[in-house]
PDB file of C-alpha atoms in Angstrom:
ATOM      1  CA  ARG A   1      94.113 125.570 104.885  1.00 37.00           C
ATOM      2  CA  SER A   2      93.845 129.251 104.765  1.00 40.00           C
ATOM      3  CA  LEU A   3      94.339 130.917 101.267  1.00 43.00           C
ATOM      4  CA  THR A   4      94.430 134.504 101.868  1.00 43.00           C
ATOM      5  CA  LEU A   5      96.984 137.222 100.727  1.00 42.00           C
ATOM      6  CA  GLU A   6      98.800 137.116 104.083  1.00 44.00           C
ATOM      7  CA  GLU A   7     101.847 135.077 104.615  1.00 41.00           C
ATOM      8  CA  GLU A   8     101.965 131.772 103.181  1.00 42.00           C
ATOM      9  CA  PRO A   9     103.872 129.569 105.753  1.00 43.00           C
ATOM     10  CA  SER A  10     105.479 127.430 103.247  1.00 46.00           C
ATOM     11  CA  LEU A  11     106.504 130.134 100.944  1.00 44.00           C
ATOM     12  CA  GLY A  12     107.525 132.094 104.077  1.00 47.00           C
ATOM     13  CA  ARG A  13     106.721 135.419 102.142  1.00 56.00           C
ATOM     14  CA  GLN A  14     103.437 137.112 100.964  1.00 60.00           C
ATOM     15  CA  LEU A  15     101.627 135.602  98.046  1.00 62.00           C
ATOM     16  CA  SER A  16     101.072 137.468  95.028  1.00 73.00           C
ATOM     17  CA  VAL A  17      97.444 138.147  93.291  1.00 73.00           C
ATOM     18  CA  GLU A  18      98.784 135.775  90.818  1.00 79.00           C
ATOM     19  CA  GLU A  19      99.878 132.774  93.299  1.00 74.00           C
ATOM     20  CA  TYR A  20      96.531 133.329  95.040  1.00 68.00           C
ATOM     21  CA  THR A  21      94.704 133.056  92.135  1.00 72.00           C
ATOM     22  CA  GLN A  22      96.358 129.727  91.376  1.00 74.00           C
ATOM     23  CA  LEU A  23      95.806 128.329  94.718  1.00 73.00           C
ATOM     24  CA  VAL A  24      91.681 128.922  94.460  1.00 73.00           C
ATOM     25  CA  ASP A  25      91.706 127.323  90.899  1.00 75.00           C
ATOM     26  CA  GLN A  26      92.948 124.417  92.831  1.00 81.00           C
ATOM     27  CA  VAL A  27      89.877 124.291  95.161  1.00 84.00           C
ATOM     28  CA  ASP A  28      87.341 121.684  94.343  1.00 88.00           C
ATOM     29  CA  PRO A  29      84.105 122.851  93.086  1.00 89.00           C
ATOM     30  CA  GLU A  30      81.705 120.657  94.084  1.00 93.00           C
ATOM     31  CA  GLU A  31      83.616 121.357  98.142  1.00 91.00           C
ATOM     32  CA  CYS A  32      82.679 124.550  97.582  1.00 92.00           C
ATOM     33  CA  ARG A  33      79.019 123.768  96.260  1.00 94.00           C
ATOM     34  CA  GLU A  34      78.671 121.734  99.276  1.00 94.00           C
ATOM     35  CA  LEU A  35      79.878 124.492 101.721  1.00 94.00           C
ATOM     36  CA  GLN A  36      77.572 127.106 100.144  1.00 96.00           C
ATOM     37  CA  ALA A  37      74.465 124.774 100.584  1.00 96.00           C
ATOM     38  CA  GLN A  38      75.416 124.128 104.272  1.00 96.00           C
ATOM     39  CA  GLU A  39      76.268 128.093 105.383  1.00 96.00           C
ATOM     40  CA  LEU A  40      72.999 128.907 103.169  1.00 96.00           C
ATOM     41  CA  GLU A  41      70.563 126.702 105.046  1.00 96.00           C
ATOM     42  CA  ALA A  42      72.479 127.638 108.305  1.00 96.00           C
ATOM     43  CA  LEU A  43      71.441 131.261 107.405  1.00 97.00           C
ATOM     44  CA  GLN A  44      67.921 130.077 106.886  1.00 95.00           C
ATOM     45  CA  ALA A  45      67.766 128.746 110.281  1.00 95.00           C
ATOM     46  CA  ILE A  46      69.314 132.368 112.032  1.00 94.00           C
ATOM     47  CA  TYR A  47      67.053 134.775 109.797  1.00 93.00           C
ATOM     48  CA  GLN A  48      63.392 133.505 109.369  1.00 87.00           C
ATOM     49  CA  GLY A  49      60.827 135.317 107.445  1.00 86.00           C
ATOM     50  CA  GLU A  50      61.678 138.643 105.417  1.00 88.00           C
ATOM     51  CA  GLU A  51      64.878 138.746 106.927  1.00 94.00           C
ATOM     52  CA  LEU A  52      66.317 136.661 104.547  1.00 96.00           C
ATOM     53  CA  ARG A  53      65.504 136.515 101.029  1.00 96.00           C
ATOM     54  CA  VAL A  54      66.861 134.262  98.255  1.00 96.00           C
ATOM     55  CA  TYR A  55      67.360 135.587  94.495  1.00 96.00           C
ATOM     56  CA  ARG A  56      69.191 132.228  93.294  1.00 95.00           C
ATOM     57  CA  HIS A  57      70.459 129.155  95.344  1.00 93.00           C
ATOM     58  CA  GLU A  58      73.775 127.920  93.007  1.00 91.00           C
ATOM     59  CA  PRO A  59      75.639 129.809  93.184  1.00 92.00           C
ATOM     60  CA  PRO A  60      74.091 131.333  96.355  1.00 96.00           C
ATOM     61  CA  MET A  61      73.265 134.913  95.993  1.00 97.00           C
ATOM     62  CA  PHE A  62      70.472 136.928  98.402  1.00 97.00           C
ATOM     63  CA  GLN A  63      70.071 139.722 100.995  1.00 97.00           C
ATOM     64  CA  ILE A  64      69.711 140.104 104.488  1.00 96.00           C
ATOM     65  CA  ARG A  65      67.662 142.715 106.090  1.00 93.00           C
ATOM     66  CA  LEU A  66      68.954 144.087 109.518  1.00 88.00           C
ATOM     67  CA  ARG A  67      67.110 146.556 111.540  1.00 77.00           C
ATOM     68  CA  GLY A  68      68.555 148.932 113.797  1.00 68.00           C
ATOM     69  CA  ASP A  69      66.737 148.787 117.005  1.00 59.00           C
ATOM     70  CA  TYR A  70      66.381 145.531 118.651  1.00 50.00           C
ATOM     71  CA  GLN A  71      64.333 144.918 121.976  1.00 43.00           C
ATOM     72  CA  ILE A  72      66.166 143.140 124.340  1.00 45.00           C
ATOM     73  CA  GLU A  73      64.295 142.621 128.200  1.00 49.00           C
ATOM     74  CA  ASN A  74      61.668 145.471 127.527  1.00 49.00           C
ATOM     75  CA  GLU A  75      64.373 147.589 126.761  1.00 51.00           C
ATOM     76  CA  GLU A  76      65.177 149.104 123.155  1.00 50.00           C
ATOM     77  CA  LEU A  77      68.797 149.162 121.885  1.00 48.00           C
ATOM     78  CA  ALA A  78      69.423 151.412 118.984  1.00 51.00           C
ATOM     79  CA  LEU A  79      72.374 150.614 116.786  1.00 52.00           C
ATOM     80  CA  GLY A  80      72.496 153.772 114.738  1.00 56.00           C
ATOM     81  CA  PHE A  81      70.891 153.128 111.912  1.00 64.00           C
ATOM     82  CA  GLY A  82      66.992 152.618 110.756  1.00 70.00           C
ATOM     83  CA  GLU A  83      67.083 149.487 108.614  1.00 79.00           C
ATOM     84  CA  LEU A  84      69.884 147.945 106.208  1.00 87.00           C
ATOM     85  CA  ALA A  85      69.445 145.420 103.509  1.00 93.00           C
ATOM     86  CA  LEU A  86      73.174 143.601 102.460  1.00 96.00           C
ATOM     87  CA  GLY A  87      73.293 141.829  99.487  1.00 96.00           C
ATOM     88  CA  PHE A  88      75.401 138.418  99.003  1.00 97.00           C
ATOM     89  CA  ALA A  89      76.923 136.648  96.222  1.00 97.00           C
ATOM     90  CA  MET A  90      78.868 133.901  96.738  1.00 96.00           C
ATOM     91  CA  GLY A  91      81.306 133.355  93.950  1.00 93.00           C
ATOM     92  CA  PRO A  92      82.169 129.289  92.735  1.00 91.00           C
ATOM     93  CA  HIS A  93      85.314 129.244  94.768  1.00 89.00           C
ATOM     94  CA  TYR A  94      83.455 130.962  97.934  1.00 93.00           C
ATOM     95  CA  PRO A  95      84.478 130.205 101.104  1.00 91.00           C
ATOM     96  CA  TYR A  96      87.921 130.184  99.791  1.00 87.00           C
ATOM     97  CA  GLN A  97      87.372 133.883  98.097  1.00 88.00           C
ATOM     98  CA  PRO A  98      84.821 136.099 100.224  1.00 91.00           C
ATOM     99  CA  PRO A  99      81.519 136.805  98.627  1.00 95.00           C
ATOM    100  CA  GLN A 100      80.935 139.691  96.773  1.00 96.00           C
ATOM    101  CA  VAL A 101      79.388 142.348  99.128  1.00 96.00           C
ATOM    102  CA  TRP A 102      76.976 145.366  98.238  1.00 95.00           C
ATOM    103  CA  VAL A 103      74.073 147.921 100.115  1.00 93.00           C
ATOM    104  CA  GLU A 104      70.763 147.281  98.385  1.00 88.00           C
ATOM    105  CA  ARG A 105      69.173 149.585 100.578  1.00 79.00           C
ATOM    106  CA  GLY A 106      69.283 151.187 103.751  1.00 79.00           C
ATOM    107  CA  THR A 107      69.108 154.859 105.827  1.00 78.00           C
ATOM    108  CA  LEU A 108      72.999 155.038 105.902  1.00 80.00           C
ATOM    109  CA  PRO A 109      74.685 158.071 104.366  1.00 83.00           C
ATOM    110  CA  ARG A 110      76.299 157.115 100.899  1.00 87.00           C
ATOM    111  CA  ALA A 111      79.849 157.581 102.571  1.00 88.00           C
ATOM    112  CA  GLN A 112      79.068 155.558 105.490  1.00 87.00           C
ATOM    113  CA  GLU A 113      77.709 152.886 102.865  1.00 90.00           C
ATOM    114  CA  ALA A 114      81.345 153.101 100.742  1.00 92.00           C
ATOM    115  CA  ALA A 115      83.163 152.760 104.156  1.00 93.00           C
ATOM    116  CA  LEU A 116      80.771 149.837 105.282  1.00 93.00           C
ATOM    117  CA  VAL A 117      81.414 147.398 102.169  1.00 95.00           C
ATOM    118  CA  GLU A 118      84.778 148.442 102.366  1.00 95.00           C
ATOM    119  CA  HIS A 119      84.854 147.339 105.701  1.00 95.00           C
ATOM    120  CA  LEU A 120      83.176 143.874 105.221  1.00 96.00           C
ATOM    121  CA  ARG A 121      85.649 143.250 102.320  1.00 94.00           C
ATOM    122  CA  ALA A 122      88.559 143.426 104.354  1.00 92.00           C
ATOM    123  CA  VAL A 123      87.022 141.211 107.022  1.00 93.00           C
ATOM    124  CA  GLY A 124      85.991 138.707 104.305  1.00 91.00           C
ATOM    125  CA  ARG A 125      89.731 138.666 103.190  1.00 87.00           C
ATOM    126  CA  ASP A 126      90.544 137.814 106.608  1.00 85.00           C
ATOM    127  CA  ALA A 127      88.298 135.013 106.660  1.00 84.00           C
ATOM    128  CA  ALA A 128      88.905 133.504 103.797  1.00 73.00           C
ATOM    129  CA  ALA A 129      88.667 129.532 103.504  1.00 80.00           C
ATOM    130  CA  GLN A 130      85.841 129.533 106.028  1.00 88.00           C
ATOM    131  CA  PRO A 131      81.864 129.967 106.141  1.00 93.00           C
ATOM    132  CA  MET A 132      81.577 133.758 106.494  1.00 96.00           C
ATOM    133  CA  VAL A 133      78.611 135.604 105.915  1.00 97.00           C
ATOM    134  CA  TYR A 134      77.127 135.381 109.092  1.00 96.00           C
ATOM    135  CA  SER A 135      80.248 136.721 110.630  1.00 95.00           C
ATOM    136  CA  LEU A 136      79.889 139.791 108.063  1.00 96.00           C
ATOM    137  CA  VAL A 137      76.543 140.320 109.094  1.00 95.00           C
ATOM    138  CA  VAL A 138      77.947 141.066 112.978  1.00 93.00           C
ATOM    139  CA  ALA A 139      80.692 143.198 111.503  1.00 94.00           C
ATOM    140  CA  ALA A 140      78.289 145.107 109.750  1.00 92.00           C
ATOM    141  CA  GLU A 141      75.945 145.500 112.695  1.00 88.00           C
ATOM    142  CA  GLU A 142      78.890 146.744 114.682  1.00 87.00           C
ATOM    143  CA  PHE A 143      80.186 148.911 112.411  1.00 88.00           C
ATOM    144  CA  CYS A 144      76.775 150.474 111.993  1.00 82.00           C
ATOM    145  CA  ALA A 145      76.472 150.705 115.613  1.00 78.00           C
ATOM    146  CA  ALA A 146      79.512 153.346 115.799  1.00 71.00           C
ATOM    147  CA  PRO A 147      78.809 157.208 115.444  1.00 55.00           C
ATOM    148  CA  PRO A 148      78.606 158.330 112.082  1.00 51.00           C
ATOM    149  CA  VAL A 149      81.363 160.534 110.860  1.00 50.00           C
ATOM    150  CA  ALA A 150      81.124 163.850 111.742  1.00 44.00           C
ATOM    151  CA  GLY A 151      80.312 166.225 108.877  1.00 41.00           C
ATOM    152  CA  ASP A 152      78.806 163.203 106.800  1.00 40.00           C
ATOM    153  CA  VAL A 153      75.640 164.796 105.619  1.00 33.00           C
ATOM    154  CA  ASP A 154      75.058 162.862 102.245  1.00 36.00           C
ATOM    155  CA  GLU A 155      71.665 161.822 101.350  1.00 31.00           C
ATOM    156  CA  VAL A 156      71.006 158.235 101.188  1.00 31.00           C
ATOM    157  CA  SER A 157      71.850 156.596  97.822  1.00 32.00           C
ATOM    158  CA  ALA A 158      69.558 156.757  95.332  1.00 30.00           C
ATOM    159  CA  LEU A 159      70.915 153.512  93.288  1.00 31.00           C
ATOM    160  CA  ARG A 160      69.827 151.219  95.639  1.00 33.00           C
ATOM    161  CA  GLY A 161      69.651 147.442  94.320  1.00 38.00           C
ATOM    162  CA  ALA A 162      72.399 148.549  91.534  1.00 41.00           C
ATOM    163  CA  GLY A 163      75.372 146.245  93.026  1.00 42.00           C
ATOM    164  CA  MET A 164      72.789 143.188  92.571  1.00 40.00           C
ATOM    165  CA  GLN A 165      71.938 144.251  89.076  1.00 43.00           C
ATOM    166  CA  GLU A 166      75.675 144.212  88.548  1.00 45.00           C
ATOM    167  CA  VAL A 167      75.801 140.839  89.742  1.00 41.00           C
ATOM    168  CA  LEU A 168      73.007 139.647  87.706  1.00 43.00           C
ATOM    169  CA  GLN A 169      74.547 140.874  84.729  1.00 47.00           C
ATOM    170  CA  LYS A 170      78.054 138.887  85.111  1.00 45.00           C
TER     171      LYS A 170
END
């Protein structure tokens, strides 16, 4: 059963934030821990070496590093960004609630970083109740492959990792 803020079929209307929170609170924490461990294991199989850095296993908090250029059949493919490190923190109700997502470091202008994080939050809300980190990484790659917004000349954020520090303090 999908727990999103979309229309709830049994009620015939859109759920309020309070109703959604009550539904999420009914989720079995053990089931969430199992799903989180399985997803982290799958991510470790996909992202090798320094691409995945795990800060904490329970609840999972980690970084996935992306490169903006790839070698495909001896041809270099540029995706519009140099390097990008995304931070993820799965809360106790993940995957029934999306993970926290932030940019730890990268070469994107600040405005594009903020737009990326908002885009990933929207993708996460739409994918609630299923493992979604890989989908969020793919969405980030696709987002960054698009040309930057004209006139965006902000410097790269000097506050890399600030998002992770906020999560650690909670």
